[in-house]
Coordinates of C-alpha atoms and ligand atoms in Angstrom, one line a residue:
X1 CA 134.4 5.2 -75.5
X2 CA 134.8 7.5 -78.5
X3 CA 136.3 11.0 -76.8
X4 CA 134.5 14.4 -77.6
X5 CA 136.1 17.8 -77.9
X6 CA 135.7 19.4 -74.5
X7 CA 133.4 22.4 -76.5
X8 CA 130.9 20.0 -78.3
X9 CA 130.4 18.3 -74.8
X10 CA 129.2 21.6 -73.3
X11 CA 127.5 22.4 -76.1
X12 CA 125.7 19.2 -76.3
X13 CA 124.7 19.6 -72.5
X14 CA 124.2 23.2 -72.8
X15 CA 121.5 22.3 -76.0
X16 CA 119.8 19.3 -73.4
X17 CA 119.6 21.6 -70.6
X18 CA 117.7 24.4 -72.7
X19 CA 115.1 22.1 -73.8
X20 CA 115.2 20.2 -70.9
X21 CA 114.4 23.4 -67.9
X22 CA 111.5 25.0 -69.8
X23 CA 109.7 24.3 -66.2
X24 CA 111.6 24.9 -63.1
X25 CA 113.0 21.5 -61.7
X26 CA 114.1 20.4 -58.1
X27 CA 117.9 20.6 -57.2
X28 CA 117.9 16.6 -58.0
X29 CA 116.4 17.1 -61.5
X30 CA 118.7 20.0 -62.5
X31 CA 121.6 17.9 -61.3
X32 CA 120.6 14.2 -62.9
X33 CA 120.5 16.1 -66.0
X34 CA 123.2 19.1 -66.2
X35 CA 125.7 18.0 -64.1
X36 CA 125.6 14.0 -62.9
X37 CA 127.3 13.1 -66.6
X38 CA 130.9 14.8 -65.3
X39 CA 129.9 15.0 -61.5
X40 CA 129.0 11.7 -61.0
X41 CA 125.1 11.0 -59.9
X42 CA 126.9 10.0 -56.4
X43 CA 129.0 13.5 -56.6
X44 CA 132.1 11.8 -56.6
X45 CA 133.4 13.1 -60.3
X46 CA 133.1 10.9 -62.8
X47 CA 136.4 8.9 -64.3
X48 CA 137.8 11.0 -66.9
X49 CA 137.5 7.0 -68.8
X50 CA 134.0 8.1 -68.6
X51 CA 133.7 11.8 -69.3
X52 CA 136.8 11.9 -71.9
X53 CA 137.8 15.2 -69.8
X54 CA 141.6 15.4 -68.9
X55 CA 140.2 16.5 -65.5
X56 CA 138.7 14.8 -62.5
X57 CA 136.2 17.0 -60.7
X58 CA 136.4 17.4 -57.2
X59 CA 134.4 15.2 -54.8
X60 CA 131.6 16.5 -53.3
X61 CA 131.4 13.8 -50.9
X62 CA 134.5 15.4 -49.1
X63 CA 133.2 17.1 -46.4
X64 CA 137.1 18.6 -45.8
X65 CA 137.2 19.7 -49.6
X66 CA 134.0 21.5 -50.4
X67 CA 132.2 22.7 -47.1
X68 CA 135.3 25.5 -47.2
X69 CA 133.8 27.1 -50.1
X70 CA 131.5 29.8 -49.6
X71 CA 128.1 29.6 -51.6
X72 CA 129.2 32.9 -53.3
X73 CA 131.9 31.0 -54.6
X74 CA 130.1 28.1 -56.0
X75 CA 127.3 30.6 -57.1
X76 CA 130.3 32.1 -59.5
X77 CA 131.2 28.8 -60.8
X78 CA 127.7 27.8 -61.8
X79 CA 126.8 30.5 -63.1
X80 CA 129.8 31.9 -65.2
X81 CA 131.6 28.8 -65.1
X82 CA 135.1 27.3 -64.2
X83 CA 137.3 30.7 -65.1
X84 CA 134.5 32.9 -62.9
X85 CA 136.8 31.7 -59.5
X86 CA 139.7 31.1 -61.8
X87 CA 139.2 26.9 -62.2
X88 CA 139.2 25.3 -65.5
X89 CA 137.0 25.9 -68.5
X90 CA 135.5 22.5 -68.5
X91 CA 133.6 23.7 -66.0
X92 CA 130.7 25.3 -67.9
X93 CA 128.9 27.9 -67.3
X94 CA 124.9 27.7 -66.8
X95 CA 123.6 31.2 -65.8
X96 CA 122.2 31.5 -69.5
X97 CA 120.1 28.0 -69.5
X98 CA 119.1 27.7 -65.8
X99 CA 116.8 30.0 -63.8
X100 CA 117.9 31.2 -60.7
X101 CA 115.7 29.6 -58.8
X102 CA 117.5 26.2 -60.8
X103 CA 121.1 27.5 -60.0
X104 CA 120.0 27.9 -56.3
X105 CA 118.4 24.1 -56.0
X106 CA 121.5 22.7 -58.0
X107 CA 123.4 24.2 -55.1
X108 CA 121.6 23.5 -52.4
X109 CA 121.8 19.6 -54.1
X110 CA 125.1 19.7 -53.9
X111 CA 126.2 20.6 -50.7
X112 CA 124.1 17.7 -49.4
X113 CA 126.6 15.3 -51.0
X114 CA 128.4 16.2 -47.9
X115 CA 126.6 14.4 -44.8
X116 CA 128.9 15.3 -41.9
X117 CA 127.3 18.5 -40.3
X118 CA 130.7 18.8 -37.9
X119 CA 133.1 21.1 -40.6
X120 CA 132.2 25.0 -40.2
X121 CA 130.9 26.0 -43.4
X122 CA 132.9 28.8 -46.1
X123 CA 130.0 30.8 -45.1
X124 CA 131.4 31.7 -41.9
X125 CA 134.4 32.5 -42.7
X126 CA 134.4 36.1 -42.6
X127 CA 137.2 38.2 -44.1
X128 CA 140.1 38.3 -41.6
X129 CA 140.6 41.6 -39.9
X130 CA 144.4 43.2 -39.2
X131 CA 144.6 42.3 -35.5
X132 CA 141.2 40.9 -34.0
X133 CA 141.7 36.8 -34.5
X134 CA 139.0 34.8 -36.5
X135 CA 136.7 31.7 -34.8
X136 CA 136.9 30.2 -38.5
X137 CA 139.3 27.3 -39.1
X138 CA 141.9 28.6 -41.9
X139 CA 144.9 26.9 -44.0
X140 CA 146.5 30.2 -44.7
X141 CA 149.8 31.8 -44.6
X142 CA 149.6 35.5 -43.5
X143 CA 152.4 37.9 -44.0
X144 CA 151.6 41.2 -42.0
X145 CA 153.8 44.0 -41.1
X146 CA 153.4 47.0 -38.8
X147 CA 155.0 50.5 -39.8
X148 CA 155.5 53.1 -36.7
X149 CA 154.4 56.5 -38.5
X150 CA 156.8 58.2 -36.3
X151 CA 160.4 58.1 -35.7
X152 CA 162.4 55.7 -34.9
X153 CA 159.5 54.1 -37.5
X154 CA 160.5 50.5 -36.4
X155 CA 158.9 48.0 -38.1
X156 CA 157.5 44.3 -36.8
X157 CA 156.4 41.6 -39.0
X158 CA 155.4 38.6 -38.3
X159 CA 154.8 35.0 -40.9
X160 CA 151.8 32.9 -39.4
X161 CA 151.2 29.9 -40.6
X162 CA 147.8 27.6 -40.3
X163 CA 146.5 24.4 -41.2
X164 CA 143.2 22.7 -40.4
X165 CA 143.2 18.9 -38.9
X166 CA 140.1 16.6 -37.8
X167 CA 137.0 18.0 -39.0
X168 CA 137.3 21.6 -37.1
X169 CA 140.8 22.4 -35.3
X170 CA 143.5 24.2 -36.8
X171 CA 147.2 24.7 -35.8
X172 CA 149.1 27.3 -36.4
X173 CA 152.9 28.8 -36.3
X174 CA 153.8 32.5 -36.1
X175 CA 157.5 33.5 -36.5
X176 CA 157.9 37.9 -35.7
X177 CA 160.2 39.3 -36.8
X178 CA 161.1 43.3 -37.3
X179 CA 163.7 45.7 -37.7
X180 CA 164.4 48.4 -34.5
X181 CA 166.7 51.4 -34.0
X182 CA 168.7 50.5 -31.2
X183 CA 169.8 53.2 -28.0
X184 CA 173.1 54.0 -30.2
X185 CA 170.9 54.7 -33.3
X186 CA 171.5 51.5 -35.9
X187 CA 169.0 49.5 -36.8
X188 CA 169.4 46.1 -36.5
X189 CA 166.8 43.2 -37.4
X190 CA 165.5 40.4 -35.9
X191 CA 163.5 37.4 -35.1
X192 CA 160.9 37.9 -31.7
X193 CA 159.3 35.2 -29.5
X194 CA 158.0 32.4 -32.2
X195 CA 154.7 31.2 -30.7
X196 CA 152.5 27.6 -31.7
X197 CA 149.0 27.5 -31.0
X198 CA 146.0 25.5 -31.8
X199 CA 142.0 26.3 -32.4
X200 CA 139.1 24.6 -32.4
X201 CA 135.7 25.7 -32.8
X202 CA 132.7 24.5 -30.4
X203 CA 129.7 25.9 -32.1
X204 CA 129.5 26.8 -36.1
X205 CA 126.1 27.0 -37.7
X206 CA 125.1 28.6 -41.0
X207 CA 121.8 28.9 -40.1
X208 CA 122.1 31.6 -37.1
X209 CA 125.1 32.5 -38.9
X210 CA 127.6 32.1 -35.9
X211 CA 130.8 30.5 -35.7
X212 CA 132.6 30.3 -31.8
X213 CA 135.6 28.5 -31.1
X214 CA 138.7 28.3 -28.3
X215 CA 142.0 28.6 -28.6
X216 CA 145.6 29.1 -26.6
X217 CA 148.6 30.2 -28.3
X218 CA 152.5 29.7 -26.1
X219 CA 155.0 32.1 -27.2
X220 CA 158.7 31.2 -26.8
X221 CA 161.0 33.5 -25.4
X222 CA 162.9 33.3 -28.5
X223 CA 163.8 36.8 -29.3
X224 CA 166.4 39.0 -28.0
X225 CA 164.7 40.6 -25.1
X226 CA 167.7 43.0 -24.9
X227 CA 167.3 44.3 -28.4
X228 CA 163.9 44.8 -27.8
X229 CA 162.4 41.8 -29.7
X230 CA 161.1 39.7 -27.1
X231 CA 159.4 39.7 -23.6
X232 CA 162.4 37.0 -22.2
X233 CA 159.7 34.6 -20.9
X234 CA 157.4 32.3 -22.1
X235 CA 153.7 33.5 -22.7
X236 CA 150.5 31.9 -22.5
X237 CA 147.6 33.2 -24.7
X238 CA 144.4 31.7 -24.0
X239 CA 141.0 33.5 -26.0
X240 CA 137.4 32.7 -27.1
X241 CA 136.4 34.1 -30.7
X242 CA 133.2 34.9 -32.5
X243 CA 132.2 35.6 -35.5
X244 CA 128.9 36.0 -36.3
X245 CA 126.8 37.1 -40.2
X246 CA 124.5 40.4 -40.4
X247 CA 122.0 41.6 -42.6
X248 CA 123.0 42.9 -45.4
X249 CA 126.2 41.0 -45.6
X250 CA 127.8 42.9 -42.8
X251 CA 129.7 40.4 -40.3
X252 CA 131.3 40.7 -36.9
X253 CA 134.6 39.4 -35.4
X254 CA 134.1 39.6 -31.2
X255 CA 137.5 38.0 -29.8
X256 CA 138.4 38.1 -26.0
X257 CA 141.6 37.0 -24.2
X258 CA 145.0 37.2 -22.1
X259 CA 148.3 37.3 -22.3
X260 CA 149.9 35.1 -18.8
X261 CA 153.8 35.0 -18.9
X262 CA 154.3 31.7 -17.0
X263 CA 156.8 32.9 -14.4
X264 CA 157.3 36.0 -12.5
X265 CA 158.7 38.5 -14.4
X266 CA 159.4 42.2 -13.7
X267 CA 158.3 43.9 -16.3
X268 CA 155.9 41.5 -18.3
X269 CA 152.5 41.4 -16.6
X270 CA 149.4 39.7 -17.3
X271 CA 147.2 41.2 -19.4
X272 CA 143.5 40.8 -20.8
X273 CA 142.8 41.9 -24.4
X274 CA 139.3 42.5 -25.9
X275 CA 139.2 42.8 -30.0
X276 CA 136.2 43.5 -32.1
X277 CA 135.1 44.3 -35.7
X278 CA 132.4 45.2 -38.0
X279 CA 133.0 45.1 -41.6
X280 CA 130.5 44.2 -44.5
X281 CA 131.1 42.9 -48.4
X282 CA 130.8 44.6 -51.7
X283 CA 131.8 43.1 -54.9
X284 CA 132.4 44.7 -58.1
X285 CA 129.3 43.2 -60.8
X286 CA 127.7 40.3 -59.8
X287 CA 131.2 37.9 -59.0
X288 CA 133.6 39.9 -59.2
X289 CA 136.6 41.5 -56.9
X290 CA 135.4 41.6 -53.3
X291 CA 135.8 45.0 -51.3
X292 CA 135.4 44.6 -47.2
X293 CA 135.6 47.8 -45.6
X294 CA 135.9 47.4 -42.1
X295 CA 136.2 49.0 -38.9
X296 CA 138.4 47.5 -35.8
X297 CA 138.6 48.4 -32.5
X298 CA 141.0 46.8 -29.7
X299 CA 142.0 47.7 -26.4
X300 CA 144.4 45.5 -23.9
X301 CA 144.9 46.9 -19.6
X302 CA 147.6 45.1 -17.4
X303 CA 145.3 42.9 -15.0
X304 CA 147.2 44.5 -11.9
X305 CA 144.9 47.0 -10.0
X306 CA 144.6 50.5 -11.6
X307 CA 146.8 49.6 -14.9
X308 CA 145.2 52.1 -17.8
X309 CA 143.3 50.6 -20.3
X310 CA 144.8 51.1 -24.1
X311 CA 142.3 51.6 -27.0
X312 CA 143.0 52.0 -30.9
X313 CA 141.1 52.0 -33.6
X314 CA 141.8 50.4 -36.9
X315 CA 140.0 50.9 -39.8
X316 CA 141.0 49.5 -43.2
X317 CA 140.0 47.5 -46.4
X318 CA 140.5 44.1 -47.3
X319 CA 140.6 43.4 -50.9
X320 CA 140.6 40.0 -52.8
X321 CA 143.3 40.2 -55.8
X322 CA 142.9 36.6 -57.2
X323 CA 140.2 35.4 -59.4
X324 CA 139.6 32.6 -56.8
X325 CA 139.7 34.9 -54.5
X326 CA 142.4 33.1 -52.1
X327 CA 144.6 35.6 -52.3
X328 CA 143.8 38.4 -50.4
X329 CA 145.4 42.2 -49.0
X330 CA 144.4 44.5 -46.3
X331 CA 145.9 47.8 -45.5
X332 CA 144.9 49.8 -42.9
X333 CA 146.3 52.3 -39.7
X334 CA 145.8 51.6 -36.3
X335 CA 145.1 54.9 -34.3
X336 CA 145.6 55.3 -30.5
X337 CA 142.7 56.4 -29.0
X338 CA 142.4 55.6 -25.1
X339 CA 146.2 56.5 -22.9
X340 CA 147.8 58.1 -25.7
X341 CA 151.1 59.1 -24.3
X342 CA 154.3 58.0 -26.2
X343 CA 151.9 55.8 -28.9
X344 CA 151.5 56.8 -32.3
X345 CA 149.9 55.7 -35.3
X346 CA 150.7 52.5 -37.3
X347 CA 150.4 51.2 -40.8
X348 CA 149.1 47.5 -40.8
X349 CA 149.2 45.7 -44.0
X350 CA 149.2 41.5 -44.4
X351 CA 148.6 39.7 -47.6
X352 CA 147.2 36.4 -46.9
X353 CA 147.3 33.2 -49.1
X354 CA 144.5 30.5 -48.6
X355 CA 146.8 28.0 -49.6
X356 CA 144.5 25.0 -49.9
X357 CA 142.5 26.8 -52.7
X358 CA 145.2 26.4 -55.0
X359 CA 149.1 27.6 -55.5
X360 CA 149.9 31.4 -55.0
X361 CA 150.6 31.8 -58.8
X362 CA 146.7 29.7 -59.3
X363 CA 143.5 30.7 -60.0
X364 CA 144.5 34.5 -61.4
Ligands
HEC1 C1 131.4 19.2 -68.8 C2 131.6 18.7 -67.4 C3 131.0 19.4 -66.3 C4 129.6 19.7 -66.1 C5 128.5 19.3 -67.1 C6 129.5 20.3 -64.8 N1 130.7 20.4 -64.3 FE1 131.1 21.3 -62.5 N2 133.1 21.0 -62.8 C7 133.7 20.4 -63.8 C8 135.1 20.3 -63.6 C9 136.1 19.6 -64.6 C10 135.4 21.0 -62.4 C11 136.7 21.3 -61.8 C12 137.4 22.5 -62.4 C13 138.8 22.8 -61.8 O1 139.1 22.2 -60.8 O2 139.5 23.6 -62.4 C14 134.1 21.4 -61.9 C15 133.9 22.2 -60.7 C16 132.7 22.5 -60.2 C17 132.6 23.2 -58.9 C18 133.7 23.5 -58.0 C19 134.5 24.7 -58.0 C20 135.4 24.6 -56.8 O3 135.3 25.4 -55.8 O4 136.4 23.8 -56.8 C21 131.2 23.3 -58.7 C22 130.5 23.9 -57.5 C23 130.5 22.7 -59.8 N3 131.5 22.2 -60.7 C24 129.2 22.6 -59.9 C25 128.5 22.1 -61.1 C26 127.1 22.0 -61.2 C27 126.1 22.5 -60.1 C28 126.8 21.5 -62.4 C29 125.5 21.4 -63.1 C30 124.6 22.5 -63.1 C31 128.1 21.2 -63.0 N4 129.1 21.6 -62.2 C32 128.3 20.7 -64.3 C33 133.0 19.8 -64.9 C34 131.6 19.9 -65.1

């Protein structure tokens, strides 16, 4: 087949589809004839032998691949095309020759290329809050540090790693690590108790907006207790987390748990842990930077009788900086408010990379 320049191809399709959608058509209709020639009629991308692009689409069919993305996300693409989510130009952009109504049926047609219900849709994946754990599944990396605002202003980090397996489980790795001012007043860094952990959610449903899952985390005891960067015996972290979708795009993270150190220990007791947030979406234009403002609240008591409960408030801002949005910062301060005494305010700050969407340096 003779090959056509990328830009008379659109501009072919773009002059069909103009004259073609003078009435509004189904999902089906808008598909068959704006987007079945490069997507395949089955959704699986057709052969670049066919389309003369240098680039395969993706395949819709994969349930693993597509039912990550958001609607918002797919909403940009159609509409502004490929660069709108920083993919490639080939992808063209339709806002100008289909309705609304069209873009929203095209869509809606396209997620049913994927028939497996089981994989939690982008939908629920709500932005991740500094310290409250999400119910969504994730391939991320997640780089977030903790600043004391007071002396000795020790600061604990910690690299967690995640990647999704079978349709909704997810494992994950998190190496602390921080620098602290020692009783002789040097500071001296080092790595804290590396934990493994695994996820998986039990109920996800777009349609009551609600995502819940289970997960147990064990951390090893291998940081330097002495130096103050471990608890010197293994730790068991069982929790349930929620998230659930608002009016108005407003979402909430609900996550409850404990913390069991396997075998007797002095000074490491067990302790329960309740985390919660409420945050909501704002994005500059139509598809543009996303804002999420949110407010966090946690609080953590030592299960043995009459323990004090601890309560801090954490409110920050998650922004996305990449086009594709899968690179994303939060900064925000975590504020004692519940058994004061001796605790003082901390700045939290991660930057998380979605790594599945695309390489760090992608999608800019
Ligand atoms: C000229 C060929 C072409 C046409 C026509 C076309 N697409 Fe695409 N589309 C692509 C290519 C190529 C990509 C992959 C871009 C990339 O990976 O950088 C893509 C990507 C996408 C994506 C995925 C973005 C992501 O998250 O990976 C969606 C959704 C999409 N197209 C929907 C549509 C819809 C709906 C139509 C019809 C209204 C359509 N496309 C028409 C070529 C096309």
């Amino acid at each position: 087949m003779r090959k056509r320049s990328i830009a008379g191809q659109s501009l072919l399709l773009v002059a069909v589809a103009s004259s073609a959608f003078a009435a509004e058509r189904s999902g089906e209709d808008v598909y068959a004839a704006a987007c079945a020639a490069c997507h395949g009629s089955d959704g699986r991308g057709a052969s670049p032998a066919q389309t003369g692009l240098s680039l395969e689409p993706l395949d819709f069919t994969d349930c693993l691949l597509t039912n990550r993305e958001p609607d918002q996300d797919w909403r940009a693409v159609i509409a502004e095309g490929g660069p709108a989510r920083g993919f490639h130009r080939m992808m063209p952009a339709f806002g100008e020759v289909l309705s609304e109504a069209e873009q929203e049926a095209v869509l809606g047609y396209v997620r049913g290329f994927c028939t497996e219900p089981a994989y939690p849709r982008g939908d629920l994946n709500f932005p991740r809050p500094l310290v409250t754990e999400k119910a969504f599944v994730e391939d991320e990396f997640v780089l977030s540090t903790a600043v004391a605002t007071r002396s000795p202003r020790n600061v604990a980090s910690k690299l967690v790693y995640e990647q999704r397996f079978l349709r909704r489980q997810q494992f994950e790795v998190i190496v602390p690590f921080g620098v602290a001012k020692m009783a002789d007043g040097s500071r001296e860094a080092g790595i804290g108790d590396v934990a493994v952990g695994a996820k998986s959610a039990l109920f996800a449903s777009v349609d009551t907006g609600s995502i819940l899952s289970v997960a147990g985390e064990v951390a090893l005891p291998t940081g330097n207790k002495d130096k103050g960067f471990g608890k010197g015996v293994v730790v068991l972290e069982p929790f349930l987390a929620f998230g659930q979708a608002l009016p108005a795009d407003f979402f909430l993270h609900l996550q409850a748990g404990a913390e069991i150190p396997i075998k007797e220990a002095s000074d490491v007791e067990t302790e329960g842990f309740l985390r919660g947030a409420l945050g909501t979406s704002l994005t500059s234009g139509k598809f543009g930077r996303t804002f999420s403002p949110m407010v966090e609240a946690f609080a953590a008591r030592e299960l043995a009788s009459d323990a004090p409960t601890f309560l801090d408030i954490v409110p920050q801002l998650q922004v996305s900086l990449s086009r594709r949005q899968h690179i994303l910062a939060n900064l925000g301060a975590s504020i004692p408010t519940l058994r004061r005494e001796g605790r003082f305010a901390r700045v939290l700050f991660y930057l998380l990379w979605d790594w599945y969407d695309g390489g760090f340096f992608e999608g800019w």
